């Protein structure tokens, strides 16, 4: 069947009769017809599609075909750092779509060099001074892993068990069974404890490395880590962990790759590796993606001149169709300009403090909230059915998620089997305090009106 024809049959108005800001006016779309079309024409990527059709996104809200306004607490796919439809981003895309969109990968353009200059300015003093621009985080991690192997002359990559680095083969393999990975640094659930019950991450990390050393062939090239393991349940690396990891890398003559797809800018520091808890640790290779492009496919690999030079001498090759494309580069440069001009890193830190304080207040009220964690405007709320036993509350989390949607809030629920159901909260950092409190009010109402949340009687 022809999917275009099927879609046209449920769009009742011609595009030229609509305004630029209302491509699909309310009533012009049949939700049921398009959902049926999706069931017959779209490949399922691993999970079910949500039973809704989104026709507009603006600021911190998305709007469905049936007129439902939803506060977007996850910035799309954790990517719309400065909100949907930001007018300066719209203007940048429009201008470059008309004049400078896509080029042969070997050609250079002003937007690419402008973005490189702006990006390097944010990393002054780190020694990270060479970059390339790609499309997705997985692609950037793939390139970083290839560089690490080429530079070290070795081939084994070590990851953290609960991390996610993309769907390309080497990036995905870094945390998959059959590869080398370290225990997930989950202070809430780890069995490694000091006598006083506190989390003993150092013993856990040393134990993990002892296991890696036993099964390694002696060809350890790099470790790849996230400063906050988002898909793993918003797990923040413990203070000192990244510095200890760098020492383990140096001991084995490995490189440290830090994947900041989601954590750059959002967490109250320009880059999460710069947070004081990380002790001044600087990665050998830094990868960026989601927050850099504000929803436009854009990623970056950043490394030192020394590493880049050796890799070039040894024949590093990573040509892709959209390498150093001008249009997404122009968007990335505009994102950095807006972030710095509007002091949004500080805003993410200050609003983040209000976010976490309110979430901890909810934790004191409801027994189903086992843990609250995160940093800046990036937070995790772990749902349990038994707080003492820390029993994962998957079904309760699902019920809460559905209730939040009914009330007008989109909050992503991560349900990795190794953890409980964890709400991942990461709104655009342009969100106002009023909008942030609106979302938290909806969360509180969902907890109040969902069966099984159990008020704390203390």
Short mmCIF file of C-alpha atoms in Angstrom, two decimals:
data_model
loop_
_atom_site.label_atom_id
_atom_site.label_comp_id
_atom_site.label_asym_id
_atom_site.label_seq_id
_atom_site.Cartn_x
_atom_site.Cartn_y
_atom_site.Cartn_z
CA UNK A 1 0.00 0.00 0.00
CA UNK A 2 1.15 3.60 -0.50
CA UNK A 3 1.91 5.20 2.85
CA UNK A 4 1.91 8.73 1.42
CA UNK A 5 -1.55 8.24 -0.02
CA UNK A 6 -2.81 6.81 3.24
CA UNK A 7 -1.43 9.77 5.18
CA UNK A 8 -2.88 12.27 2.71
CA UNK A 9 -6.30 10.69 3.14
CA UNK A 10 -6.46 11.73 6.80
CA UNK A 11 -5.05 15.25 6.37
CA UNK A 12 -8.12 17.30 5.60
CA UNK A 13 -6.48 20.66 4.80
CA UNK A 14 -3.87 21.59 2.23
CA UNK A 15 -0.49 22.76 3.53
CA UNK A 16 -0.83 26.11 1.75
CA UNK A 17 -3.91 26.93 3.83
CA UNK A 18 -2.01 26.51 7.10
CA UNK A 19 0.19 29.00 8.90
CA UNK A 20 3.92 28.41 9.26
CA UNK A 21 3.46 27.62 12.95
CA UNK A 22 0.48 25.31 12.53
CA UNK A 23 1.27 22.69 9.91
CA UNK A 24 -1.40 20.33 11.20
CA UNK A 25 -4.27 22.30 12.78
CA UNK A 26 -6.38 20.56 15.40
CA UNK A 27 -8.97 18.42 13.66
CA UNK A 28 -6.95 17.97 10.46
CA UNK A 29 -5.42 14.66 11.59
CA UNK A 30 -7.10 11.34 12.35
CA UNK A 31 -5.09 9.81 15.20
CA UNK A 32 -6.60 6.36 14.78
CA UNK A 33 -5.95 6.32 11.02
CA UNK A 34 -2.30 7.30 11.41
CA UNK A 35 -1.75 4.80 14.21
CA UNK A 36 -3.16 2.12 11.95
CA UNK A 37 -0.82 3.30 9.18
CA UNK A 38 2.10 3.06 11.60
CA UNK A 39 1.19 -0.52 12.48
CA UNK A 40 1.37 -1.54 8.82
CA UNK A 41 4.30 0.53 7.56
CA UNK A 42 6.83 1.22 10.33
CA UNK A 43 9.51 -1.12 11.65
CA UNK A 44 9.30 -1.44 15.43
CA UNK A 45 12.72 -0.43 16.81
CA UNK A 46 12.51 -2.52 19.96
CA UNK A 47 9.64 -1.03 21.90
CA UNK A 48 6.05 -0.05 21.24
CA UNK A 49 5.19 3.34 19.79
CA UNK A 50 3.18 5.57 22.10
CA UNK A 51 -0.52 5.63 21.13
CA UNK A 52 -0.52 9.28 20.07
CA UNK A 53 0.35 11.52 17.13
CA UNK A 54 2.33 14.67 17.90
CA UNK A 55 1.55 17.54 15.53
CA UNK A 56 3.42 20.44 17.13
CA UNK A 57 6.23 21.15 19.58
CA UNK A 58 7.00 24.56 21.04
CA UNK A 59 9.21 25.58 23.95
CA UNK A 60 8.82 22.93 26.65
CA UNK A 61 5.51 21.56 25.35
CA UNK A 62 4.40 19.09 22.70
CA UNK A 63 0.85 18.96 21.33
CA UNK A 64 -1.04 15.93 20.03
CA UNK A 65 -3.53 15.66 17.20
CA UNK A 66 -6.40 15.40 19.69
CA UNK A 67 -5.47 18.68 21.38
CA UNK A 68 -3.56 17.32 24.40
CA UNK A 69 -0.77 19.64 25.64
CA UNK A 70 2.11 17.75 27.26
CA UNK A 71 4.98 19.25 29.24
CA UNK A 72 8.12 17.60 27.85
CA UNK A 73 10.24 16.58 30.85
CA UNK A 74 12.76 14.69 28.69
CA UNK A 75 13.58 17.26 25.98
CA UNK A 76 12.44 14.93 23.22
CA UNK A 77 15.09 12.19 23.16
CA UNK A 78 17.09 14.14 25.82
CA UNK A 79 18.17 16.42 22.97
CA UNK A 80 16.21 19.69 22.81
CA UNK A 81 18.51 21.46 25.26
CA UNK A 82 17.11 24.94 24.63
CA UNK A 83 13.55 23.90 23.81
CA UNK A 84 11.46 23.02 20.79
CA UNK A 85 11.22 25.55 17.98
CA UNK A 86 13.66 28.05 19.49
CA UNK A 87 13.30 31.05 17.14
CA UNK A 88 17.06 31.57 16.71
CA UNK A 89 17.53 27.91 15.86
CA UNK A 90 14.62 28.09 13.41
CA UNK A 91 16.21 31.11 11.69
CA UNK A 92 19.60 29.38 11.53
CA UNK A 93 18.11 26.25 9.97
CA UNK A 94 16.07 28.28 7.48
CA UNK A 95 19.02 30.38 6.33
CA UNK A 96 21.38 27.45 5.92
CA UNK A 97 18.78 25.22 4.27
CA UNK A 98 18.50 27.92 1.62
CA UNK A 99 22.21 28.67 1.16
CA UNK A 100 24.55 26.12 2.74
CA UNK A 101 23.06 22.78 3.70
CA UNK A 102 25.17 19.72 2.75
CA UNK A 103 28.56 19.32 1.11
CA UNK A 104 31.04 16.67 0.02
CA UNK A 105 32.74 15.45 3.20
CA UNK A 106 36.14 16.80 2.16
CA UNK A 107 34.87 20.35 1.72
CA UNK A 108 35.10 22.92 4.51
CA UNK A 109 32.63 25.71 5.27
CA UNK A 110 32.40 28.67 7.66
CA UNK A 111 29.80 27.06 9.97
CA UNK A 112 32.08 24.07 10.64
CA UNK A 113 35.08 26.24 11.44
CA UNK A 114 32.90 28.57 13.54
CA UNK A 115 31.58 25.66 15.57
CA UNK A 116 35.08 24.25 16.03
CA UNK A 117 36.32 27.62 17.28
CA UNK A 118 33.40 28.04 19.70
CA UNK A 119 33.75 24.48 20.96
CA UNK A 120 37.50 24.77 21.53
CA UNK A 121 36.93 28.02 23.45
CA UNK A 122 34.76 26.12 25.95
CA UNK A 123 37.60 23.62 26.50
CA UNK A 124 40.53 25.99 26.97
CA UNK A 125 43.12 24.65 29.36
CA UNK A 126 42.11 21.00 28.91
CA UNK A 127 44.42 20.17 26.00
CA UNK A 128 41.40 18.97 24.04
CA UNK A 129 41.89 21.00 20.89
CA UNK A 130 41.00 18.89 17.83
CA UNK A 131 37.47 17.98 16.75
CA UNK A 132 35.33 16.46 14.02
CA UNK A 133 31.56 16.63 13.57
CA UNK A 134 29.30 13.68 12.85
CA UNK A 135 25.58 12.91 13.14
CA UNK A 136 24.80 10.77 16.21
CA UNK A 137 26.28 9.89 19.56
CA UNK A 138 26.77 6.29 18.52
CA UNK A 139 28.70 7.44 15.47
CA UNK A 140 30.89 9.75 17.60
CA UNK A 141 31.62 6.93 20.04
CA UNK A 142 32.42 4.61 17.15
CA UNK A 143 34.98 7.13 15.86
CA UNK A 144 36.43 7.63 19.35
CA UNK A 145 36.84 3.88 19.84
CA UNK A 146 38.51 3.55 16.44
CA UNK A 147 40.91 6.38 17.32
CA UNK A 148 41.76 4.77 20.67
CA UNK A 149 42.54 1.45 19.02
CA UNK A 150 44.66 3.09 16.35
CA UNK A 151 46.55 5.30 18.82
CA UNK A 152 47.31 2.54 21.35
CA UNK A 153 47.78 -0.27 18.84
CA UNK A 154 45.47 -2.37 21.02
CA UNK A 155 41.91 -3.51 20.54
CA UNK A 156 40.02 -4.28 23.78
CA UNK A 157 37.43 -1.72 24.97
CA UNK A 158 36.03 -1.65 28.52
CA UNK A 159 32.68 -0.11 29.46
CA UNK A 160 30.36 0.15 32.46
CA UNK A 161 27.66 -2.48 32.63
CA UNK A 162 24.73 -0.05 32.87
CA UNK A 163 25.88 2.45 30.24
CA UNK A 164 24.51 3.16 26.79
CA UNK A 165 26.77 4.49 24.04
CA UNK A 166 24.69 4.02 20.89
CA UNK A 167 23.65 1.34 18.41
CA UNK A 168 26.67 1.19 16.11
CA UNK A 169 28.61 -2.03 16.54
CA UNK A 170 31.65 -1.03 18.60
CA UNK A 171 29.74 1.53 20.68
CA UNK A 172 26.99 -0.98 21.46
CA UNK A 173 29.50 -3.74 22.12
CA UNK A 174 31.27 -1.76 24.85
CA UNK A 175 28.52 -2.69 27.32
CA UNK A 176 27.18 -5.95 25.90
CA UNK A 177 27.72 -9.50 27.23
CA UNK A 178 30.76 -11.12 25.67
CA UNK A 179 32.75 -7.92 25.95
CA UNK A 180 34.76 -6.42 28.80
CA UNK A 181 32.85 -4.27 31.26
CA UNK A 182 33.04 -3.10 34.85
CA UNK A 183 30.31 -3.21 37.53
CA UNK A 184 27.69 -0.48 37.23
CA UNK A 185 28.45 2.18 39.89
CA UNK A 186 24.99 2.09 41.47
CA UNK A 187 25.33 3.39 45.03
CA UNK A 188 21.68 2.61 45.75
CA UNK A 189 21.89 -1.10 44.87
CA UNK A 190 25.55 -2.12 44.99
CA UNK A 191 26.55 -4.96 47.34
CA UNK A 192 29.93 -3.33 47.96
CA UNK A 193 29.60 -1.61 51.35
CA UNK A 194 31.80 -0.15 54.07
CA UNK A 195 31.14 -1.41 57.63
CA UNK A 196 28.89 1.62 58.20
CA UNK A 197 26.74 0.65 55.20
CA UNK A 198 27.98 3.38 52.88
CA UNK A 199 28.84 2.59 49.26
CA UNK A 200 32.39 1.26 48.75
CA UNK A 201 32.84 2.14 45.09
CA UNK A 202 36.63 1.86 45.29
CA UNK A 203 36.50 -1.81 46.29
CA UNK A 204 33.89 -2.40 43.59
CA UNK A 205 36.00 -0.70 40.93
CA UNK A 206 39.17 -2.55 41.97
CA UNK A 207 37.24 -5.83 41.91
CA UNK A 208 35.94 -5.03 38.44
CA UNK A 209 39.43 -4.33 37.14
CA UNK A 210 40.75 -7.55 38.68
CA UNK A 211 38.12 -9.42 36.66
CA UNK A 212 38.97 -7.51 33.48
CA UNK A 213 42.68 -8.18 33.93
CA UNK A 214 42.04 -11.91 34.31
CA UNK A 215 40.14 -12.24 31.05
CA UNK A 216 41.97 -9.60 29.01
CA UNK A 217 44.35 -10.77 26.29
CA UNK A 218 46.67 -7.94 27.30
CA UNK A 219 45.41 -5.61 24.59
CA UNK A 220 43.43 -3.03 26.58
CA UNK A 221 42.94 0.10 24.47
CA UNK A 222 40.37 2.30 26.23
CA UNK A 223 37.60 2.70 28.76
CA UNK A 224 34.41 4.51 27.76
CA UNK A 225 32.19 5.98 30.50
CA UNK A 226 29.36 8.45 31.05
CA UNK A 227 29.62 10.95 33.94
CA UNK A 228 25.96 10.15 34.65
CA UNK A 229 24.63 6.81 33.40
CA UNK A 230 21.32 7.99 31.98
CA UNK A 231 19.78 4.88 30.44
CA UNK A 232 21.11 2.89 33.39
CA UNK A 233 18.90 4.89 35.73
CA UNK A 234 20.48 8.36 36.11
CA UNK A 235 23.44 7.06 38.13
CA UNK A 236 25.97 9.76 39.02
CA UNK A 237 29.59 8.62 39.23
CA UNK A 238 30.68 8.83 42.92
CA UNK A 239 33.12 11.60 43.93
CA UNK A 240 36.63 10.48 42.97
CA UNK A 241 35.43 7.69 40.65
CA UNK A 242 36.47 9.33 37.37
CA UNK A 243 39.90 10.21 38.74
CA UNK A 244 40.37 6.63 39.93
CA UNK A 245 39.31 5.38 36.50
CA UNK A 246 41.90 7.60 34.84
CA UNK A 247 44.58 6.13 37.15
CA UNK A 248 43.51 2.60 36.19
CA UNK A 249 43.77 3.62 32.53
CA UNK A 250 47.24 5.08 32.93
CA UNK A 251 48.41 1.98 34.78
CA UNK A 252 47.40 -0.13 31.77
CA UNK A 253 48.41 2.43 29.12
CA UNK A 254 44.79 2.89 28.04
CA UNK A 255 42.85 5.95 26.95
CA UNK A 256 39.83 7.35 28.80
CA UNK A 257 36.84 8.19 26.58
CA UNK A 258 34.11 10.26 28.26
CA UNK A 259 30.69 10.19 26.56
CA UNK A 260 28.79 13.41 27.35
CA UNK A 261 25.90 12.90 24.95
CA UNK A 262 23.38 13.97 27.60
CA UNK A 263 25.43 15.53 30.39
CA UNK A 264 27.12 18.45 28.61
CA UNK A 265 25.70 21.82 29.74
CA UNK A 266 22.58 20.32 31.33
CA UNK A 267 24.11 19.27 34.64
CA UNK A 268 25.27 22.63 35.99
CA UNK A 269 28.76 22.58 34.44
CA UNK A 270 29.70 23.22 30.84
CA UNK A 271 30.89 19.62 30.81
CA UNK A 272 30.15 17.12 33.54
CA UNK A 273 33.76 15.92 33.65
CA UNK A 274 34.60 19.42 34.95
CA UNK A 275 32.52 18.99 38.10
CA UNK A 276 34.64 19.22 41.30
CA UNK A 277 33.71 15.63 42.23
CA UNK A 278 35.78 14.45 39.27
CA UNK A 279 38.98 15.95 40.67
CA UNK A 280 40.12 17.78 37.57
CA UNK A 281 40.10 14.60 35.45
CA UNK A 282 40.38 15.34 31.73
CA UNK A 283 39.43 12.65 29.22
CA UNK A 284 41.74 11.67 26.40
CA UNK A 285 38.75 11.73 24.04
CA UNK A 286 35.45 13.52 24.66
CA UNK A 287 32.28 12.77 22.70
CA UNK A 288 29.27 15.07 22.48
CA UNK A 289 25.94 14.76 20.73
CA UNK A 290 22.36 15.28 21.93
CA UNK A 291 22.72 18.59 23.74
CA UNK A 292 24.96 20.06 21.04
CA UNK A 293 22.41 19.91 18.20
CA UNK A 294 19.17 20.75 20.04
CA UNK A 295 17.35 17.98 18.18
CA UNK A 296 19.26 18.30 14.89
CA UNK A 297 21.53 15.27 14.23
CA UNK A 298 24.94 16.53 15.33
CA UNK A 299 27.76 14.99 17.33
CA UNK A 300 31.42 15.72 17.98
CA UNK A 301 34.62 13.88 18.80
CA UNK A 302 37.18 16.01 20.63
CA UNK A 303 40.73 14.95 21.44
CA UNK A 304 44.29 16.24 21.81
CA UNK A 305 46.62 17.29 19.02
CA UNK A 306 49.02 14.51 20.04
CA UNK A 307 46.39 11.77 19.68
CA UNK A 308 45.02 13.25 16.44
CA UNK A 309 48.50 13.48 14.95
CA UNK A 310 49.39 9.84 15.68
CA UNK A 311 46.02 8.66 14.36
CA UNK A 312 46.47 10.65 11.14
CA UNK A 313 49.96 9.19 10.66
CA UNK A 314 48.53 5.68 11.07
CA UNK A 315 45.79 6.18 8.50
CA UNK A 316 42.71 7.09 10.55
CA UNK A 317 39.71 6.91 8.22
CA UNK A 318 36.19 7.94 9.23
CA UNK A 319 34.43 9.45 6.24
CA UNK A 320 30.65 9.44 6.62
CA UNK A 321 27.94 11.02 4.49
CA UNK A 322 27.33 13.89 6.91
CA UNK A 323 30.86 14.47 8.19
CA UNK A 324 31.30 18.19 8.98
CA UNK A 325 28.00 19.17 7.36
CA UNK A 326 27.41 22.94 7.44
CA UNK A 327 23.72 23.10 8.40
CA UNK A 328 23.94 21.08 11.65
CA UNK A 329 27.27 22.77 12.44
CA UNK A 330 25.56 26.15 12.17
CA UNK A 331 22.93 24.94 14.63
CA UNK A 332 25.58 23.70 17.05
CA UNK A 333 27.40 27.04 16.94
CA UNK A 334 24.13 28.87 17.61
CA UNK A 335 23.34 26.56 20.54
CA UNK A 336 26.73 27.33 22.14
CA UNK A 337 26.25 31.05 21.50
CA UNK A 338 22.84 31.03 23.20
CA UNK A 339 24.04 28.91 26.13
CA UNK A 340 26.91 31.27 26.86
CA UNK A 341 25.07 34.52 26.13
CA UNK A 342 22.08 33.64 28.31
CA UNK A 343 24.15 32.10 31.11
CA UNK A 344 22.24 28.84 30.82
CA UNK A 345 24.85 26.67 32.55
CA UNK A 346 24.31 28.62 35.77
CA UNK A 347 20.55 28.50 35.22
CA UNK A 348 20.65 24.71 34.88
CA UNK A 349 22.55 24.51 38.16
CA UNK A 350 20.21 26.82 40.05
CA UNK A 351 16.97 25.34 38.71
CA UNK A 352 18.45 21.90 39.26
CA UNK A 353 18.73 22.63 42.96
CA UNK A 354 15.01 23.45 43.06
CA UNK A 355 14.19 20.33 41.05
CA UNK A 356 16.12 18.00 43.36
CA UNK A 357 14.78 19.64 46.52
CA UNK A 358 11.21 19.13 45.34
CA UNK A 359 11.88 15.52 44.33
CA UNK A 360 13.42 14.77 47.74
CA UNK A 361 10.32 16.28 49.31
CA UNK A 362 8.20 13.85 47.31
CA UNK A 363 10.46 11.02 48.44
CA UNK A 364 9.74 11.92 52.06
CA UNK A 365 6.03 11.72 51.32
CA UNK A 366 5.75 8.55 49.21
CA UNK A 367 7.22 5.18 50.14
CA UNK A 368 7.37 4.05 46.50
CA UNK A 369 10.22 6.50 45.80
CA UNK A 370 13.31 4.50 46.66
CA UNK A 371 15.97 6.94 45.50
CA UNK A 372 16.38 10.41 44.01
CA UNK A 373 19.62 11.20 42.21
CA UNK A 374 21.20 13.26 39.45
CA UNK A 375 22.71 16.69 39.04
CA UNK A 376 21.47 19.97 37.59
CA UNK A 377 18.47 19.61 35.30
CA UNK A 378 19.04 15.87 35.04
CA UNK A 379 17.38 13.70 37.67
CA UNK A 380 16.33 10.12 38.31
CA UNK A 381 13.45 8.97 40.52
CA UNK A 382 13.57 5.23 41.22
CA UNK A 383 10.22 3.56 41.89
CA UNK A 384 10.09 0.54 44.21
CA UNK A 385 7.26 -1.57 45.55
CA UNK A 386 9.10 -2.12 48.86
CA UNK A 387 11.50 0.57 50.07
CA UNK A 388 13.24 -1.64 52.63
CA UNK A 389 13.87 -4.50 50.19
CA UNK A 390 14.37 -2.09 47.24
CA UNK A 391 12.07 -4.28 45.15
CA UNK A 392 11.76 -2.80 41.65
CA UNK A 393 8.33 -1.28 41.03
CA UNK A 394 7.97 -1.75 37.29
CA UNK A 395 4.17 -1.99 37.18
CA UNK A 396 3.70 0.90 39.58
CA UNK A 397 6.12 2.99 37.55
CA UNK A 398 4.13 2.22 34.41
CA UNK A 399 0.87 3.22 36.10
CA UNK A 400 2.46 6.46 37.31
CA UNK A 401 3.79 7.20 33.83
CA UNK A 402 0.34 6.72 32.30
CA UNK A 403 -1.24 8.94 34.93
CA UNK A 404 1.35 11.68 34.34
CA UNK A 405 0.58 11.58 30.64
CA UNK A 406 -3.16 11.92 31.36
CA UNK A 407 -2.38 14.98 33.45
CA UNK A 408 -0.16 16.51 30.77
CA UNK A 409 3.41 15.43 31.52
CA UNK A 410 5.82 13.29 29.52
CA UNK A 411 8.36 11.65 31.87
CA UNK A 412 10.49 8.83 30.48
CA UNK A 413 10.44 5.61 32.51
CA UNK A 414 13.59 3.49 32.18
CA UNK A 415 12.88 -0.18 32.97
CA UNK A 416 16.24 -1.90 32.66
CA UNK A 417 15.89 -5.25 34.48
CA UNK A 418 18.99 -4.68 36.62
CA UNK A 419 17.37 -1.63 38.24
CA UNK A 420 13.94 -0.53 39.35
CA UNK A 421 11.71 1.57 37.13
CA UNK A 422 13.44 4.96 37.03
CA UNK A 423 11.87 8.19 35.82
CA UNK A 424 14.49 10.11 33.85
CA UNK A 425 13.87 13.84 34.10
CA UNK A 426 15.75 16.21 31.77
CA UNK A 427 13.64 19.17 30.63
CA UNK A 428 14.99 21.86 28.30
CA UNK A 429 17.27 24.14 30.32
CA UNK A 430 15.30 27.13 29.02
CA UNK A 431 12.37 25.97 31.16
CA UNK A 432 11.06 28.63 33.52
CA UNK A 433 10.74 28.03 37.24
CA UNK A 434 6.97 28.25 36.83
CA UNK A 435 6.99 25.56 34.12
CA UNK A 436 9.32 23.37 36.19
CA UNK A 437 7.00 23.59 39.20
CA UNK A 438 4.03 22.86 36.92
CA UNK A 439 5.67 19.60 35.90
CA UNK A 440 6.49 18.72 39.49
CA UNK A 441 2.94 19.53 40.55
CA UNK A 442 1.72 17.06 37.93
CA UNK A 443 4.14 14.43 39.24
CA UNK A 444 2.88 14.99 42.78
CA UNK A 445 -0.74 14.71 41.64
CA UNK A 446 0.10 11.47 39.83
CA UNK A 447 1.61 10.03 43.02
CA UNK A 448 -1.43 11.19 45.00
CA UNK A 449 -3.98 9.64 42.65
CA UNK A 450 -2.27 6.38 41.62
CA UNK A 451 -3.03 3.21 43.56
CA UNK A 452 -0.04 1.68 45.35
CA UNK A 453 2.16 4.74 45.94
CA UNK A 454 1.64 4.57 49.75
CA UNK A 455 1.98 7.75 51.75
CA UNK A 456 4.70 7.74 54.37
CA UNK A 457 2.92 7.90 57.73
CA UNK A 458 5.86 9.39 59.59
#
